[in-house]
Amino acid sequence: MLASRLNIGMWLLSAVVVLLAIVVWLPEPGDELTAYVLFPLFGIVAFSLMWTHYIGGAMRRYLGLDKDVLRTQFMVTSYIVLFCILVHPALLEFQLYLDGLGLPLQSLPAVYTEASERLAILAGATALICFLFYELHRFFRDKSWWTYVEWANVAAMLLILWHGFTLGGELKTDWFQTLWAFYGLSFVAAVIYSEYHKRRYDHGNELIT
């Protein structure tokens, strides 16, 4: 019963965070739907779904359930996340190229001129590399060094939190700014609890799921 409720709850949570991402992103009526307008949505959806992975992992451990309970939810949403983290920067960079601003190393510094903006771009790029490397978990998760990849992904999530606060236009919306801060605080709490539980009860299991 608990397993079924958690599974349903995590599917519902995934749907809710995606819906909230769409709501805060929705352009004004009559606005042209360009790549510049569209690309932020994919970044918000990706982070929101990754957040559910950590929350689900912590809840599963708290309830004493096997990790297979959330395997399908994790797998399906992971594919969505992978798609989104690739499309998010690709849309922006492709449109900048079409607008004559050149390749990323030329176009991004031309558009993001403030030092904080450029650091946020670097943070996003670093996080993307970490997230993509995590996709190799099916091959290397049993290796002793895999824990460093997991912690790199924790750091990447924190980098994306800052990336969003610095560059995200949607973060100018008060309610979503509060929600983004909640994502951050609950993410940290989930990681701390999962690490505590892993060390005490299930040493060797992955941190995320």
mmCIF file of C-alpha atoms in Angstrom:
data_model
loop_
_atom_site.group_PDB
_atom_site.id
_atom_site.type_symbol
_atom_site.label_atom_id
_atom_site.label_comp_id
_atom_site.label_asym_id
_atom_site.label_seq_id
_atom_site.Cartn_x
_atom_site.Cartn_y
_atom_site.Cartn_z
ATOM 1 C CA MET A 1 0.000 0.000 0.000
ATOM 2 C CA LEU A 2 2.761 2.436 0.935
ATOM 3 C CA ALA A 3 4.673 1.588 -2.220
ATOM 4 C CA SER A 4 1.630 2.216 -4.398
ATOM 5 C CA ARG A 5 0.868 5.525 -2.691
ATOM 6 C CA LEU A 6 4.429 6.751 -3.017
ATOM 7 C CA ASN A 7 4.552 5.758 -6.670
ATOM 8 C CA ILE A 8 1.290 7.551 -7.447
ATOM 9 C CA GLY A 9 2.389 10.520 -5.361
ATOM 10 C CA MET A 10 5.650 10.898 -7.250
ATOM 11 C CA TRP A 11 3.906 10.695 -10.628
ATOM 12 C CA LEU A 12 1.502 13.389 -9.449
ATOM 13 C CA LEU A 13 4.357 15.511 -8.111
ATOM 14 C CA SER A 14 6.164 15.191 -11.445
ATOM 15 C CA ALA A 15 3.042 16.331 -13.276
ATOM 16 C CA VAL A 16 2.512 19.249 -10.882
ATOM 17 C CA VAL A 17 6.066 20.613 -11.179
ATOM 18 C CA VAL A 18 5.890 20.419 -14.974
ATOM 19 C CA LEU A 19 2.527 22.205 -14.923
ATOM 20 C CA LEU A 20 3.933 24.931 -12.637
ATOM 21 C CA ALA A 21 6.891 25.338 -15.007
ATOM 22 C CA ILE A 22 4.511 25.815 -17.922
ATOM 23 C CA VAL A 23 2.325 28.253 -15.976
ATOM 24 C CA VAL A 24 5.208 30.546 -15.006
ATOM 25 C CA TRP A 25 6.689 30.331 -18.503
ATOM 26 C CA LEU A 26 3.517 31.001 -20.526
ATOM 27 C CA PRO A 27 4.096 34.032 -22.762
ATOM 28 C CA GLU A 28 1.671 36.910 -22.934
ATOM 29 C CA PRO A 29 -1.189 36.510 -25.427
ATOM 30 C CA GLY A 30 -0.049 37.634 -28.853
ATOM 31 C CA ASP A 31 3.664 37.149 -28.152
ATOM 32 C CA GLU A 32 5.569 35.385 -30.908
ATOM 33 C CA LEU A 33 6.764 31.924 -29.896
ATOM 34 C CA THR A 34 10.448 32.191 -30.803
ATOM 35 C CA ALA A 35 13.363 30.047 -29.666
ATOM 36 C CA TYR A 36 14.292 32.836 -27.240
ATOM 37 C CA VAL A 37 10.859 32.529 -25.632
ATOM 38 C CA LEU A 38 10.758 28.727 -25.736
ATOM 39 C CA PHE A 39 14.199 27.687 -24.466
ATOM 40 C CA PRO A 40 13.747 28.650 -20.756
ATOM 41 C CA LEU A 41 10.831 26.232 -20.396
ATOM 42 C CA PHE A 42 13.066 23.237 -21.012
ATOM 43 C CA GLY A 43 15.529 24.339 -18.355
ATOM 44 C CA ILE A 44 12.807 24.801 -15.745
ATOM 45 C CA VAL A 45 11.199 21.450 -16.535
ATOM 46 C CA ALA A 46 14.560 19.652 -16.393
ATOM 47 C CA PHE A 47 15.493 21.042 -12.982
ATOM 48 C CA SER A 48 12.004 20.499 -11.571
ATOM 49 C CA LEU A 49 11.950 16.836 -12.576
ATOM 50 C CA MET A 50 15.473 16.260 -11.280
ATOM 51 C CA TRP A 51 14.305 17.744 -7.991
ATOM 52 C CA THR A 52 11.577 15.085 -7.809
ATOM 53 C CA HIS A 53 14.251 12.381 -8.111
ATOM 54 C CA TYR A 54 15.955 13.537 -4.935
ATOM 55 C CA ILE A 55 12.671 14.079 -3.092
ATOM 56 C CA GLY A 56 11.455 10.650 -4.162
ATOM 57 C CA GLY A 57 14.688 9.019 -3.056
ATOM 58 C CA ALA A 58 14.453 10.610 0.380
ATOM 59 C CA MET A 59 10.776 9.677 0.772
ATOM 60 C CA ARG A 60 11.450 6.089 -0.293
ATOM 61 C CA ARG A 61 14.171 5.752 2.324
ATOM 62 C CA TYR A 62 12.012 7.356 5.008
ATOM 63 C CA LEU A 63 9.226 4.856 4.290
ATOM 64 C CA GLY A 64 11.663 1.934 4.185
ATOM 65 C CA LEU A 65 10.755 0.921 0.630
ATOM 66 C CA ASP A 66 12.839 -0.794 -2.023
ATOM 67 C CA LYS A 67 14.328 1.404 -4.746
ATOM 68 C CA ASP A 68 12.433 -0.526 -7.445
ATOM 69 C CA VAL A 69 9.253 1.198 -6.261
ATOM 70 C CA LEU A 70 10.170 4.350 -8.185
ATOM 71 C CA ARG A 71 12.203 2.770 -10.976
ATOM 72 C CA THR A 72 9.683 3.465 -13.757
ATOM 73 C CA GLN A 73 9.032 7.037 -12.641
ATOM 74 C CA PHE A 74 12.745 7.685 -12.414
ATOM 75 C CA MET A 75 13.446 6.145 -15.814
ATOM 76 C CA VAL A 76 10.675 7.948 -17.694
ATOM 77 C CA THR A 77 11.341 11.349 -16.156
ATOM 78 C CA SER A 78 15.093 10.872 -16.647
ATOM 79 C CA TYR A 79 14.543 10.555 -20.390
ATOM 80 C CA ILE A 80 12.476 13.743 -20.320
ATOM 81 C CA VAL A 81 15.228 15.476 -18.337
ATOM 82 C CA LEU A 82 17.893 14.345 -20.797
ATOM 83 C CA PHE A 83 15.866 15.718 -23.700
ATOM 84 C CA CYS A 84 15.272 19.023 -21.903
ATOM 85 C CA ILE A 85 18.865 19.650 -20.805
ATOM 86 C CA LEU A 86 20.011 19.176 -24.389
ATOM 87 C CA VAL A 87 17.274 21.269 -26.005
ATOM 88 C CA HIS A 88 17.514 24.120 -23.474
ATOM 89 C CA PRO A 89 20.965 25.417 -24.518
ATOM 90 C CA ALA A 90 20.684 24.146 -28.099
ATOM 91 C CA LEU A 91 17.647 26.308 -28.870
ATOM 92 C CA LEU A 92 19.326 29.434 -27.544
ATOM 93 C CA GLU A 93 22.631 28.839 -29.265
ATOM 94 C CA PHE A 94 21.003 27.891 -32.580
ATOM 95 C CA GLN A 95 18.892 31.058 -32.597
ATOM 96 C CA LEU A 96 21.878 33.221 -31.702
ATOM 97 C CA TYR A 97 23.766 31.640 -34.594
ATOM 98 C CA LEU A 98 20.890 32.317 -36.981
ATOM 99 C CA ASP A 99 20.882 35.932 -35.787
ATOM 100 C CA GLY A 100 24.497 36.279 -36.866
ATOM 101 C CA LEU A 101 26.132 36.241 -33.452
ATOM 102 C CA GLY A 102 28.310 33.233 -34.212
ATOM 103 C CA LEU A 103 29.055 30.053 -32.317
ATOM 104 C CA PRO A 104 28.567 29.784 -28.515
ATOM 105 C CA LEU A 105 32.013 31.071 -27.566
ATOM 106 C CA GLN A 106 31.230 34.210 -29.568
ATOM 107 C CA SER A 107 27.491 34.596 -29.131
ATOM 108 C CA LEU A 108 27.040 33.978 -25.413
ATOM 109 C CA PRO A 109 29.615 36.592 -24.256
ATOM 110 C CA ALA A 110 28.037 39.046 -26.699
ATOM 111 C CA VAL A 111 24.586 38.563 -25.180
ATOM 112 C CA TYR A 112 25.531 38.086 -21.535
ATOM 113 C CA THR A 113 27.857 40.961 -20.804
ATOM 114 C CA GLU A 114 27.779 41.166 -16.994
ATOM 115 C CA ALA A 115 30.361 39.183 -15.033
ATOM 116 C CA SER A 116 27.634 37.527 -12.929
ATOM 117 C CA GLU A 117 25.780 36.487 -16.081
ATOM 118 C CA ARG A 118 28.874 34.957 -17.614
ATOM 119 C CA LEU A 119 29.618 33.078 -14.399
ATOM 120 C CA ALA A 120 26.035 31.797 -14.404
ATOM 121 C CA ILE A 121 26.485 30.598 -17.993
ATOM 122 C CA LEU A 122 29.685 28.816 -16.950
ATOM 123 C CA ALA A 123 27.817 27.275 -14.013
ATOM 124 C CA GLY A 124 25.121 26.024 -16.372
ATOM 125 C CA ALA A 125 27.669 24.522 -18.757
ATOM 126 C CA THR A 126 29.488 22.805 -15.876
ATOM 127 C CA ALA A 127 26.221 21.419 -14.555
ATOM 128 C CA LEU A 128 25.296 20.122 -18.011
ATOM 129 C CA ILE A 129 28.553 18.159 -18.215
ATOM 130 C CA CYS A 130 27.878 16.647 -14.773
ATOM 131 C CA PHE A 131 24.319 15.694 -15.702
ATOM 132 C CA LEU A 132 25.400 14.098 -18.967
ATOM 133 C CA PHE A 133 28.122 12.114 -17.236
ATOM 134 C CA TYR A 134 25.516 10.774 -14.820
ATOM 135 C CA GLU A 135 23.782 9.167 -17.815
ATOM 136 C CA LEU A 136 26.564 6.571 -17.682
ATOM 137 C CA HIS A 137 25.274 5.320 -14.337
ATOM 138 C CA ARG A 138 23.917 2.114 -15.867
ATOM 139 C CA PHE A 139 27.506 1.146 -16.707
ATOM 140 C CA PHE A 140 29.493 2.464 -13.750
ATOM 141 C CA ARG A 141 27.189 2.856 -10.744
ATOM 142 C CA ASP A 142 28.754 -0.132 -8.996
ATOM 143 C CA LYS A 143 32.247 1.356 -9.217
ATOM 144 C CA SER A 144 33.753 2.708 -6.016
ATOM 145 C CA TRP A 145 34.401 6.098 -7.602
ATOM 146 C CA TRP A 146 30.776 6.576 -8.711
ATOM 147 C CA THR A 147 29.994 8.369 -5.462
ATOM 148 C CA TYR A 148 32.055 11.317 -6.742
ATOM 149 C CA VAL A 149 29.816 11.523 -9.806
ATOM 150 C CA GLU A 150 26.757 11.584 -7.560
ATOM 151 C CA TRP A 151 28.183 14.406 -5.479
ATOM 152 C CA ALA A 152 29.152 16.242 -8.651
ATOM 153 C CA ASN A 153 25.486 16.078 -9.618
ATOM 154 C CA VAL A 154 24.479 17.457 -6.230
ATOM 155 C CA ALA A 155 26.852 20.361 -6.848
ATOM 156 C CA ALA A 156 25.408 20.711 -10.359
ATOM 157 C CA MET A 157 21.899 21.054 -8.941
ATOM 158 C CA LEU A 158 23.105 23.883 -6.699
ATOM 159 C CA LEU A 159 24.794 25.523 -9.686
ATOM 160 C CA ILE A 160 21.516 25.384 -11.605
ATOM 161 C CA LEU A 161 19.677 26.956 -8.685
ATOM 162 C CA TRP A 162 22.056 29.911 -8.893
ATOM 163 C CA HIS A 163 21.956 29.850 -12.705
ATOM 164 C CA GLY A 164 18.186 30.239 -12.541
ATOM 165 C CA PHE A 165 18.218 33.010 -9.958
ATOM 166 C CA THR A 166 20.797 34.946 -12.002
ATOM 167 C CA LEU A 167 19.491 34.508 -15.542
ATOM 168 C CA GLY A 168 15.930 33.221 -15.360
ATOM 169 C CA GLY A 169 13.332 35.786 -16.310
ATOM 170 C CA GLU A 170 10.701 33.546 -14.754
ATOM 171 C CA LEU A 171 12.422 34.041 -11.390
ATOM 172 C CA LYS A 172 11.224 37.640 -11.472
ATOM 173 C CA THR A 173 7.751 36.257 -10.711
ATOM 174 C CA ASP A 174 7.347 36.382 -6.941
ATOM 175 C CA TRP A 175 5.513 33.107 -6.440
ATOM 176 C CA PHE A 176 7.933 31.164 -8.607
ATOM 177 C CA GLN A 177 10.916 32.786 -6.940
ATOM 178 C CA THR A 178 9.549 31.482 -3.643
ATOM 179 C CA LEU A 179 8.946 28.058 -5.181
ATOM 180 C CA TRP A 180 12.492 27.984 -6.608
ATOM 181 C CA ALA A 181 13.865 28.768 -3.149
ATOM 182 C CA PHE A 182 11.694 25.960 -1.742
ATOM 183 C CA TYR A 183 13.098 23.600 -4.351
ATOM 184 C CA GLY A 184 16.579 24.526 -3.217
ATOM 185 C CA LEU A 185 15.982 24.153 0.514
ATOM 186 C CA SER A 186 14.046 20.894 0.194
ATOM 187 C CA PHE A 187 16.681 19.553 -2.199
ATOM 188 C CA VAL A 188 19.423 20.165 0.371
ATOM 189 C CA ALA A 189 17.292 18.553 3.093
ATOM 190 C CA ALA A 190 16.606 15.518 0.880
ATOM 191 C CA VAL A 191 20.295 15.060 0.089
ATOM 192 C CA ILE A 192 21.295 15.309 3.747
ATOM 193 C CA TYR A 193 18.648 12.814 4.814
ATOM 194 C CA SER A 194 19.429 10.373 1.985
ATOM 195 C CA GLU A 195 23.143 10.494 2.753
ATOM 196 C CA TYR A 196 22.467 9.936 6.451
ATOM 197 C CA HIS A 197 20.168 7.015 5.680
ATOM 198 C CA LYS A 198 22.591 5.532 3.152
ATOM 199 C CA ARG A 199 25.467 5.597 5.617
ATOM 200 C CA ARG A 200 23.420 4.155 8.473
ATOM 201 C CA TYR A 201 21.169 1.626 6.792
ATOM 202 C CA ASP A 202 21.857 0.954 3.105
ATOM 203 C CA HIS A 203 25.515 1.726 2.439
ATOM 204 C CA GLY A 204 26.344 1.289 -1.217
ATOM 205 C CA ASN A 205 23.002 2.378 -2.700
ATOM 206 C CA GLU A 206 22.802 5.363 -4.977
ATOM 207 C CA LEU A 207 22.201 8.760 -3.442
ATOM 208 C CA ILE A 208 19.531 9.928 -5.888
ATOM 209 C CA THR A 209 17.135 7.006 -6.040
#
